[in-house]
C-alpha cells in the first residue's frame, strides 16, 4: 500500500508545487486539484506515480484517481504540505527533478500504472471537450452533497439493519433505538445541505444552515403562502440547496456594502432575513413542486418503461462515471429518498458496475497466464464488488477499449431485469446513496418490501455479471489486442513471465473509439 504522505509529496511535485494549487477537494475515490497554471503540471509523471490509478487533466482541473480510503489520507497530507511549503519554493527545480524521477520510475512500466495511464489518456480528450459550464456546475453541486455521503451510508445501513430486525420480530426493544440513530441525520438533512451550499458558493456555512433549518422547522405548519399552508420539510433538499446558495450571494453582497464596524451584526441578520424570507415565501413551494415532479417522473419511467428504461439507464451509467457526470445525479437520488424513502434509480444504475465486474472476470479467465493483467484485475475487483468501479474503469476496461463496451452491455441487461420488477409493481429502491453492487444489498427497500427488492436486485446483479462475462469472453477483445496480451503471456525462451513484467498492449483507435465517446 502506498505511503500517503510520500504520495502526497509526489503529487505536489508533479502539479508544480504548492504555489500552483488553487484548491484541493476529494470525493470517495478521486482527488480534485484546481491548478493556477495547467502548463506547469507534469501529467505523464503524475500518471506514472505509484498509487495513482489515473490522472485526468481538463483545463485547470485535475482529477487524480487514488481509490477509497487512500484518497482521504492523501488529501489531508497534501493540505498539510501546502500549508508548510514556502510560497516562493513551490514548483522550482526540486519539483522538476522529483517529477523526472517519478517519470523515470514509471518508465519501467508496471502493468497497473501502464493501463491506468492509457485509460487516463483516452478519457482526457473526452473530458477536455466537456469541461464547460455544465460540467463546472455539476462539480460544484456535487461538492455540496459528496461530504454527506458517509453519513447517508451509515444511517442507511443502520436503517436497513433495523428494518430487517423489525420484519423478523427480533429484539423489539432495540429497533426504536436503532430507528433514532438512523433518522436523526436524515431529519436534519436540509440543514447540512444548506451549510455545504453556502460554503461552496463563498458564504458562511452556519448561515446557510440557518436558512436550511427553516425548511424542517415545526413552525412552518403555521405559515400560509399564496393561500397554501406549508408543511415542515416541504421542498426538501432542493429547497435547502437553493436557500443555501441564495444565502451565500446575499452575504457576499452585504459584506461588500456594509461598514466593518457594524458588519458583525448587520451581515448575518440581513442574510438570514432576506434568504430565509425568500426560502419560506417562494423556494419551499417551488422546490416542493419540483421534488414531486422528480419522484413522479422516476416512478413513472420505471413503472411504464420497465425493462427498456432499465436497459438504457443501466447501459449508460459507466460512460457517466467515466466523464464524472454521475455526480449530477446525487441531488436527484437524495430528493427521491427524502420524498419516498428510497431512490428507484440507484439499483438500476448500479448494474453498470456489475456488468464491468463480469467483463473483468472474463478477461482474467481468458488471459490468466498474463501475470500483469491478472494482477491489475485482482487488485481492483474487491473495490468493484463493494461498489467502487473507477479502478476497474481506468485500470482495465477503458484502456482496453472493447471490454468497456461489453461491460456496458452487461449493465444494460442487468438494468433491464431490475426495471422489469418495477414494471411488475415490485419497485426496487435504495434507502441511501454512496453504495453499489454487493454493498447496496443491506440498503434495499421498495413498494413490496425488502424481500422483493432483494430478489429484483439480486436477479439483476446475476444477469449483469453473466452477460458482461459472456459478452467479453466472446466479443470483448480485438484480434490485435488479443495477440499482444497472449504474446506477453508467453515468456521468451520458455521462461515464465516475471511478476513485475510490463504490459504493453497497443490499443488501436478502432478498439478505443467506443470508450472515448
Tab-separated table of N, CA and C in Angstrom, residues 370-476:
chain	number	residue	atom	x	y	z
A	370	UNK	N	-1.366	-14.179	-18.228
A	370	UNK	CA	-0.734	-12.862	-18.281
A	370	UNK	C	-0.718	-12.283	-16.866
A	371	UNK	N	0.442	-12.424	-16.219
A	371	UNK	CA	0.530	-12.067	-14.803
A	371	UNK	C	0.228	-10.598	-14.544
A	372	UNK	N	0.640	-9.729	-15.470
A	372	UNK	CA	0.441	-8.300	-15.256
A	372	UNK	C	-1.040	-7.925	-15.276
A	373	UNK	N	-1.769	-8.429	-16.269
A	373	UNK	CA	-3.188	-8.125	-16.371
A	373	UNK	C	-3.953	-8.715	-15.194
A	374	UNK	N	-3.623	-9.944	-14.836
A	374	UNK	CA	-4.300	-10.601	-13.705
A	374	UNK	C	-4.056	-9.821	-12.416
A	375	UNK	N	-2.826	-9.335	-12.230
A	375	UNK	CA	-2.516	-8.578	-11.018
A	375	UNK	C	-3.353	-7.302	-10.947
A	376	UNK	N	-3.530	-6.634	-12.091
A	376	UNK	CA	-4.338	-5.421	-12.125
A	376	UNK	C	-5.789	-5.713	-11.763
A	377	UNK	N	-6.352	-6.747	-12.376
A	377	UNK	CA	-7.760	-7.086	-12.120
A	377	UNK	C	-7.944	-7.541	-10.683
A	378	UNK	N	-7.048	-8.376	-10.206
A	378	UNK	CA	-7.164	-8.898	-8.846
A	378	UNK	C	-7.111	-7.790	-7.811
A	379	UNK	N	-6.317	-6.768	-8.076
A	379	UNK	CA	-6.224	-5.666	-7.132
A	379	UNK	C	-7.446	-4.764	-7.142
A	380	UNK	N	-8.141	-4.681	-8.286
A	380	UNK	CA	-9.269	-3.756	-8.397
A	380	UNK	C	-10.622	-4.411	-8.152
A	381	UNK	N	-10.720	-5.739	-8.266
A	381	UNK	CA	-12.012	-6.409	-8.118
A	381	UNK	C	-12.659	-6.239	-6.744
A	382	UNK	N	-11.907	-6.351	-5.624
A	382	UNK	CA	-12.574	-6.175	-4.319
A	382	UNK	C	-13.296	-4.842	-4.197
A	383	UNK	N	-12.663	-3.771	-4.665
A	383	UNK	CA	-13.327	-2.463	-4.634
A	383	UNK	C	-14.557	-2.477	-5.537
A	384	UNK	N	-14.461	-3.174	-6.679
A	384	UNK	CA	-15.597	-3.256	-7.583
A	384	UNK	C	-16.789	-3.946	-6.947
A	385	UNK	N	-16.558	-5.044	-6.242
A	385	UNK	CA	-17.649	-5.755	-5.578
A	385	UNK	C	-18.285	-4.904	-4.469
A	386	UNK	N	-17.526	-3.944	-3.946
A	386	UNK	CA	-18.062	-3.047	-2.921
A	386	UNK	C	-18.641	-1.774	-3.523
A	387	UNK	N	-18.698	-1.715	-4.851
A	387	UNK	CA	-19.383	-0.603	-5.497
A	387	UNK	C	-18.497	0.519	-5.969
A	388	UNK	N	-17.178	0.373	-5.911
A	388	UNK	CA	-16.258	1.406	-6.399
A	388	UNK	C	-15.698	0.923	-7.730
A	389	UNK	N	-16.237	1.421	-8.831
A	389	UNK	CA	-15.893	0.892	-10.135
A	389	UNK	C	-14.768	1.609	-10.853
A	390	UNK	N	-14.313	2.760	-10.342
A	390	UNK	CA	-13.321	3.543	-11.062
A	390	UNK	C	-11.987	2.817	-11.251
A	391	UNK	N	-11.474	2.060	-10.261
A	391	UNK	CA	-10.228	1.330	-10.521
A	391	UNK	C	-10.333	0.373	-11.708
A	392	UNK	N	-11.469	-0.296	-11.864
A	392	UNK	CA	-11.653	-1.202	-12.993
A	392	UNK	C	-11.828	-0.423	-14.299
A	393	UNK	N	-12.519	0.717	-14.239
A	393	UNK	CA	-12.703	1.524	-15.448
A	393	UNK	C	-11.360	2.000	-15.977
A	394	UNK	N	-10.602	2.678	-15.108
A	394	UNK	CA	-9.369	3.318	-15.552
A	394	UNK	C	-8.198	2.352	-15.648
A	395	UNK	N	-8.269	1.248	-14.924
A	395	UNK	CA	-7.150	0.311	-14.911
A	395	UNK	C	-7.284	-0.831	-15.887
A	396	UNK	N	-8.524	-1.165	-16.323
A	396	UNK	CA	-8.710	-2.360	-17.150
A	396	UNK	C	-9.579	-2.088	-18.373
A	397	UNK	N	-10.876	-1.847	-18.169
A	397	UNK	CA	-11.810	-1.877	-19.296
A	397	UNK	C	-11.644	-0.698	-20.249
A	398	UNK	N	-11.450	0.501	-19.724
A	398	UNK	CA	-11.339	1.674	-20.593
A	398	UNK	C	-10.091	1.638	-21.457
A	399	UNK	N	-8.901	1.370	-20.921
A	399	UNK	CA	-7.723	1.335	-21.790
A	399	UNK	C	-7.740	0.202	-22.802
A	400	UNK	N	-8.444	-0.905	-22.516
A	400	UNK	CA	-8.533	-1.999	-23.474
A	400	UNK	C	-9.634	-1.776	-24.505
A	401	UNK	N	-10.512	-0.795	-24.281
A	401	UNK	CA	-11.481	-0.403	-25.291
A	401	UNK	C	-12.740	-1.246	-25.298
A	402	UNK	N	-12.721	-2.371	-26.002
A	402	UNK	CA	-13.920	-3.179	-26.165
A	402	UNK	C	-14.515	-3.701	-24.858
A	403	UNK	N	-13.697	-4.111	-23.880
A	403	UNK	CA	-14.296	-4.572	-22.616
A	403	UNK	C	-15.156	-3.511	-21.933
A	404	UNK	N	-14.859	-2.242	-22.165
A	404	UNK	CA	-15.707	-1.184	-21.613
A	404	UNK	C	-17.102	-1.250	-22.230
A	405	UNK	N	-17.154	-1.522	-23.526
A	405	UNK	CA	-18.446	-1.621	-24.209
A	405	UNK	C	-19.202	-2.863	-23.767
A	406	UNK	N	-18.518	-4.001	-23.679
A	406	UNK	CA	-19.205	-5.231	-23.249
A	406	UNK	C	-19.644	-5.134	-21.791
A	407	UNK	N	-18.893	-4.372	-20.971
A	407	UNK	CA	-19.330	-4.132	-19.587
A	407	UNK	C	-20.633	-3.337	-19.581
A	408	UNK	N	-20.724	-2.345	-20.470
A	408	UNK	CA	-21.969	-1.569	-20.580
A	408	UNK	C	-23.131	-2.456	-21.019
A	409	UNK	N	-22.863	-3.406	-21.899
A	409	UNK	CA	-23.909	-4.334	-22.337
A	409	UNK	C	-24.399	-5.173	-21.159
A	410	UNK	N	-23.469	-5.658	-20.352
A	410	UNK	CA	-23.864	-6.402	-19.147
A	410	UNK	C	-24.704	-5.554	-18.217
A	411	UNK	N	-24.290	-4.304	-18.018
A	411	UNK	CA	-25.057	-3.389	-17.171
A	411	UNK	C	-26.439	-3.125	-17.724
A	412	UNK	N	-26.553	-3.048	-19.051
A	412	UNK	CA	-27.850	-2.803	-19.678
A	412	UNK	C	-28.813	-3.950	-19.417
A	413	UNK	N	-28.357	-5.174	-19.575
A	413	UNK	CA	-29.239	-6.324	-19.340
A	413	UNK	C	-29.619	-6.439	-17.861
A	414	UNK	N	-28.654	-6.169	-16.963
A	414	UNK	CA	-28.985	-6.181	-15.539
A	414	UNK	C	-29.995	-5.107	-15.201
A	415	UNK	N	-29.810	-3.908	-15.763
A	415	UNK	CA	-30.772	-2.832	-15.543
A	415	UNK	C	-32.141	-3.175	-16.079
A	416	UNK	N	-32.183	-3.890	-17.202
A	416	UNK	CA	-33.464	-4.322	-17.749
A	416	UNK	C	-34.225	-5.246	-16.813
A	417	UNK	N	-33.501	-6.125	-16.130
A	417	UNK	CA	-34.143	-7.035	-15.171
A	417	UNK	C	-34.726	-6.255	-13.995
A	418	UNK	N	-33.951	-5.327	-13.438
A	418	UNK	CA	-34.459	-4.523	-12.318
A	418	UNK	C	-35.654	-3.691	-12.771
A	419	UNK	N	-35.558	-3.107	-13.963
A	419	UNK	CA	-36.679	-2.335	-14.490
A	419	UNK	C	-37.923	-3.177	-14.680
A	420	UNK	N	-37.753	-4.448	-15.044
A	420	UNK	CA	-38.898	-5.344	-15.211
A	420	UNK	C	-39.634	-5.547	-13.890
A	421	UNK	N	-38.894	-5.686	-12.801
A	421	UNK	CA	-39.524	-5.818	-11.484
A	421	UNK	C	-40.327	-4.565	-11.151
A	422	UNK	N	-39.771	-3.389	-11.473
A	422	UNK	CA	-40.513	-2.144	-11.247
A	422	UNK	C	-41.798	-2.130	-12.058
A	423	UNK	N	-41.719	-2.587	-13.302
A	423	UNK	CA	-42.890	-2.587	-14.161
A	423	UNK	C	-43.962	-3.552	-13.657
A	424	UNK	N	-43.547	-4.628	-12.997
A	424	UNK	CA	-44.485	-5.611	-12.464
A	424	UNK	C	-45.077	-5.185	-11.120
A	425	UNK	N	-44.694	-4.006	-10.640
A	425	UNK	CA	-45.269	-3.480	-9.405
A	425	UNK	C	-44.457	-3.746	-8.164
A	426	UNK	N	-43.264	-4.316	-8.315
A	426	UNK	CA	-42.391	-4.592	-7.169
A	426	UNK	C	-41.162	-3.691	-7.291
A	427	UNK	N	-41.321	-2.430	-6.964
A	427	UNK	CA	-40.234	-1.471	-7.159
A	427	UNK	C	-39.026	-1.841	-6.314
A	428	UNK	N	-37.852	-1.601	-6.875
A	428	UNK	CA	-36.584	-1.888	-6.210
A	428	UNK	C	-35.911	-0.556	-5.928
A	429	UNK	N	-35.724	-0.238	-4.665
A	429	UNK	CA	-35.149	1.046	-4.290
A	429	UNK	C	-34.003	0.906	-3.310
A	430	UNK	N	-33.254	1.997	-3.135
A	430	UNK	CA	-32.165	2.067	-2.158
A	430	UNK	C	-32.458	3.206	-1.199
A	431	UNK	N	-32.334	2.940	0.086
A	431	UNK	CA	-32.682	3.936	1.092
A	431	UNK	C	-31.522	4.884	1.402
A	432	UNK	N	-30.370	4.671	0.762
A	432	UNK	CA	-29.220	5.571	0.934
A	432	UNK	C	-28.382	5.503	-0.323
A	433	UNK	N	-27.545	6.503	-0.530
A	433	UNK	CA	-26.651	6.529	-1.693
A	433	UNK	C	-25.224	6.334	-1.210
A	434	UNK	N	-24.314	6.188	-2.185
A	434	UNK	CA	-22.907	6.011	-1.858
A	434	UNK	C	-22.465	4.569	-1.885
A	435	UNK	N	-23.411	3.639	-1.969
A	435	UNK	CA	-23.080	2.217	-2.038
A	435	UNK	C	-23.560	1.665	-3.366
A	436	UNK	N	-23.027	0.517	-3.749
A	436	UNK	CA	-23.418	-0.107	-5.002
A	436	UNK	C	-23.003	-1.568	-4.946
A	437	UNK	N	-23.387	-2.312	-5.965
A	437	UNK	CA	-23.071	-3.733	-6.070
A	437	UNK	C	-23.457	-4.464	-4.785
A	438	UNK	N	-22.548	-5.267	-4.208
A	438	UNK	CA	-22.913	-6.056	-3.026
A	438	UNK	C	-23.170	-5.182	-1.804
A	439	UNK	N	-22.490	-4.049	-1.713
A	439	UNK	CA	-22.659	-3.187	-0.539
A	439	UNK	C	-24.022	-2.517	-0.502
A	440	UNK	N	-24.771	-2.565	-1.610
A	440	UNK	CA	-26.095	-1.954	-1.640
A	440	UNK	C	-27.178	-2.879	-1.073
A	441	UNK	N	-26.866	-4.165	-0.939
A	441	UNK	CA	-27.876	-5.145	-0.524
A	441	UNK	C	-28.538	-4.795	0.808
A	442	UNK	N	-27.786	-4.392	1.846
A	442	UNK	CA	-28.467	-4.053	3.115
A	442	UNK	C	-29.316	-2.784	3.032
A	443	UNK	N	-29.158	-2.002	1.960
A	443	UNK	CA	-29.849	-0.720	1.855
A	443	UNK	C	-31.095	-0.794	0.977
A	444	UNK	N	-31.517	-1.992	0.608
A	444	UNK	CA	-32.636	-2.142	-0.316
A	444	UNK	C	-33.978	-1.987	0.384
A	445	UNK	N	-34.931	-1.494	-0.365
A	445	UNK	CA	-36.325	-1.444	0.070
A	445	UNK	C	-37.165	-1.153	-1.174
A	446	UNK	N	-38.459	-1.247	-1.047
A	446	UNK	CA	-39.304	-0.989	-2.192
A	446	UNK	C	-40.767	-1.106	-1.844
A	447	UNK	N	-41.607	-0.987	-2.851
A	447	UNK	CA	-43.048	-0.963	-2.614
A	447	UNK	C	-43.580	-2.283	-2.063
A	448	UNK	N	-42.879	-3.379	-2.336
A	448	UNK	CA	-43.334	-4.683	-1.847
A	448	UNK	C	-42.472	-5.216	-0.724
A	449	UNK	N	-41.632	-4.374	-0.146
A	449	UNK	CA	-40.809	-4.783	0.977
A	449	UNK	C	-39.423	-5.242	0.573
A	450	UNK	N	-38.635	-5.585	1.590
A	450	UNK	CA	-37.225	-5.923	1.377
A	450	UNK	C	-37.057	-7.192	0.550
A	451	UNK	N	-37.912	-8.186	0.778
A	451	UNK	CA	-37.761	-9.464	0.089
A	451	UNK	C	-37.839	-9.324	-1.420
A	452	UNK	N	-38.860	-8.640	-1.917
A	452	UNK	CA	-38.999	-8.437	-3.352
A	452	UNK	C	-37.869	-7.552	-3.888
A	453	UNK	N	-37.487	-6.538	-3.118
A	453	UNK	CA	-36.391	-5.674	-3.560
A	453	UNK	C	-35.098	-6.465	-3.692
A	454	UNK	N	-34.844	-7.353	-2.730
A	454	UNK	CA	-33.642	-8.186	-2.784
A	454	UNK	C	-33.690	-9.133	-3.975
A	455	UNK	N	-34.862	-9.718	-4.228
A	455	UNK	CA	-34.999	-10.626	-5.362
A	455	UNK	C	-34.758	-9.901	-6.676
A	456	UNK	N	-35.334	-8.707	-6.828
A	456	UNK	CA	-35.143	-7.953	-8.062
A	456	UNK	C	-33.711	-7.513	-8.257
A	457	UNK	N	-33.109	-6.992	-7.207
A	457	UNK	CA	-31.736	-6.501	-7.304
A	457	UNK	C	-30.767	-7.657	-7.501
A	458	UNK	N	-30.960	-8.736	-6.732
A	458	UNK	CA	-30.075	-9.893	-6.873
A	458	UNK	C	-30.162	-10.511	-8.254
A	459	UNK	N	-31.371	-10.582	-8.814
A	459	UNK	CA	-31.531	-11.122	-10.172
A	459	UNK	C	-30.810	-10.245	-11.186
A	460	UNK	N	-30.925	-8.931	-11.015
A	460	UNK	CA	-30.222	-8.017	-11.919
A	460	UNK	C	-28.716	-8.169	-11.828
A	461	UNK	N	-28.185	-8.306	-10.601
A	461	UNK	CA	-26.746	-8.496	-10.429
A	461	UNK	C	-26.262	-9.739	-11.164
A	462	UNK	N	-26.964	-10.849	-10.972
A	462	UNK	CA	-26.539	-12.111	-11.594
A	462	UNK	C	-26.551	-11.981	-13.118
A	463	UNK	N	-27.612	-11.402	-13.655
A	463	UNK	CA	-27.698	-11.236	-15.110
A	463	UNK	C	-26.580	-10.327	-15.616
A	464	UNK	N	-26.316	-9.228	-14.902
A	464	UNK	CA	-25.248	-8.309	-15.330
A	464	UNK	C	-23.887	-8.993	-15.287
A	465	UNK	N	-23.619	-9.748	-14.216
A	465	UNK	CA	-22.363	-10.497	-14.128
A	465	UNK	C	-22.221	-11.447	-15.322
A	466	UNK	N	-23.257	-12.232	-15.565
A	466	UNK	CA	-23.195	-13.280	-16.584
A	466	UNK	C	-23.084	-12.678	-17.984
A	467	UNK	N	-23.940	-11.703	-18.300
A	467	UNK	CA	-23.905	-11.102	-19.636
A	467	UNK	C	-22.593	-10.364	-19.865
A	468	UNK	N	-22.121	-9.619	-18.875
A	468	UNK	CA	-20.826	-8.950	-19.004
A	468	UNK	C	-19.695	-9.939	-19.220
A	469	UNK	N	-19.760	-11.078	-18.526
A	469	UNK	CA	-18.740	-12.116	-18.664
A	469	UNK	C	-18.781	-12.731	-20.067
A	470	UNK	N	-19.969	-13.167	-20.496
A	470	UNK	CA	-20.104	-13.851	-21.783
A	470	UNK	C	-19.795	-12.904	-22.943
A	471	UNK	N	-20.325	-11.680	-22.886
A	471	UNK	CA	-20.086	-10.723	-23.974
A	471	UNK	C	-18.604	-10.419	-24.120
A	472	UNK	N	-17.905	-10.295	-22.997
A	472	UNK	CA	-16.470	-10.010	-23.053
A	472	UNK	C	-15.689	-11.217	-23.528
A	473	UNK	N	-16.090	-12.380	-23.084
A	473	UNK	CA	-15.401	-13.601	-23.496
A	473	UNK	C	-15.512	-13.820	-25.002
A	474	UNK	N	-16.673	-13.476	-25.575
A	474	UNK	CA	-16.908	-13.722	-26.998
A	474	UNK	C	-16.467	-12.559	-27.885
A	475	UNK	N	-16.718	-11.326	-27.436
A	475	UNK	CA	-16.505	-10.171	-28.316
A	475	UNK	C	-15.632	-9.084	-27.708
A	476	UNK	N	-15.110	-9.285	-26.514
A	476	UNK	CA	-14.521	-8.185	-25.753
A	476	UNK	C	-13.117	-7.784	-26.125
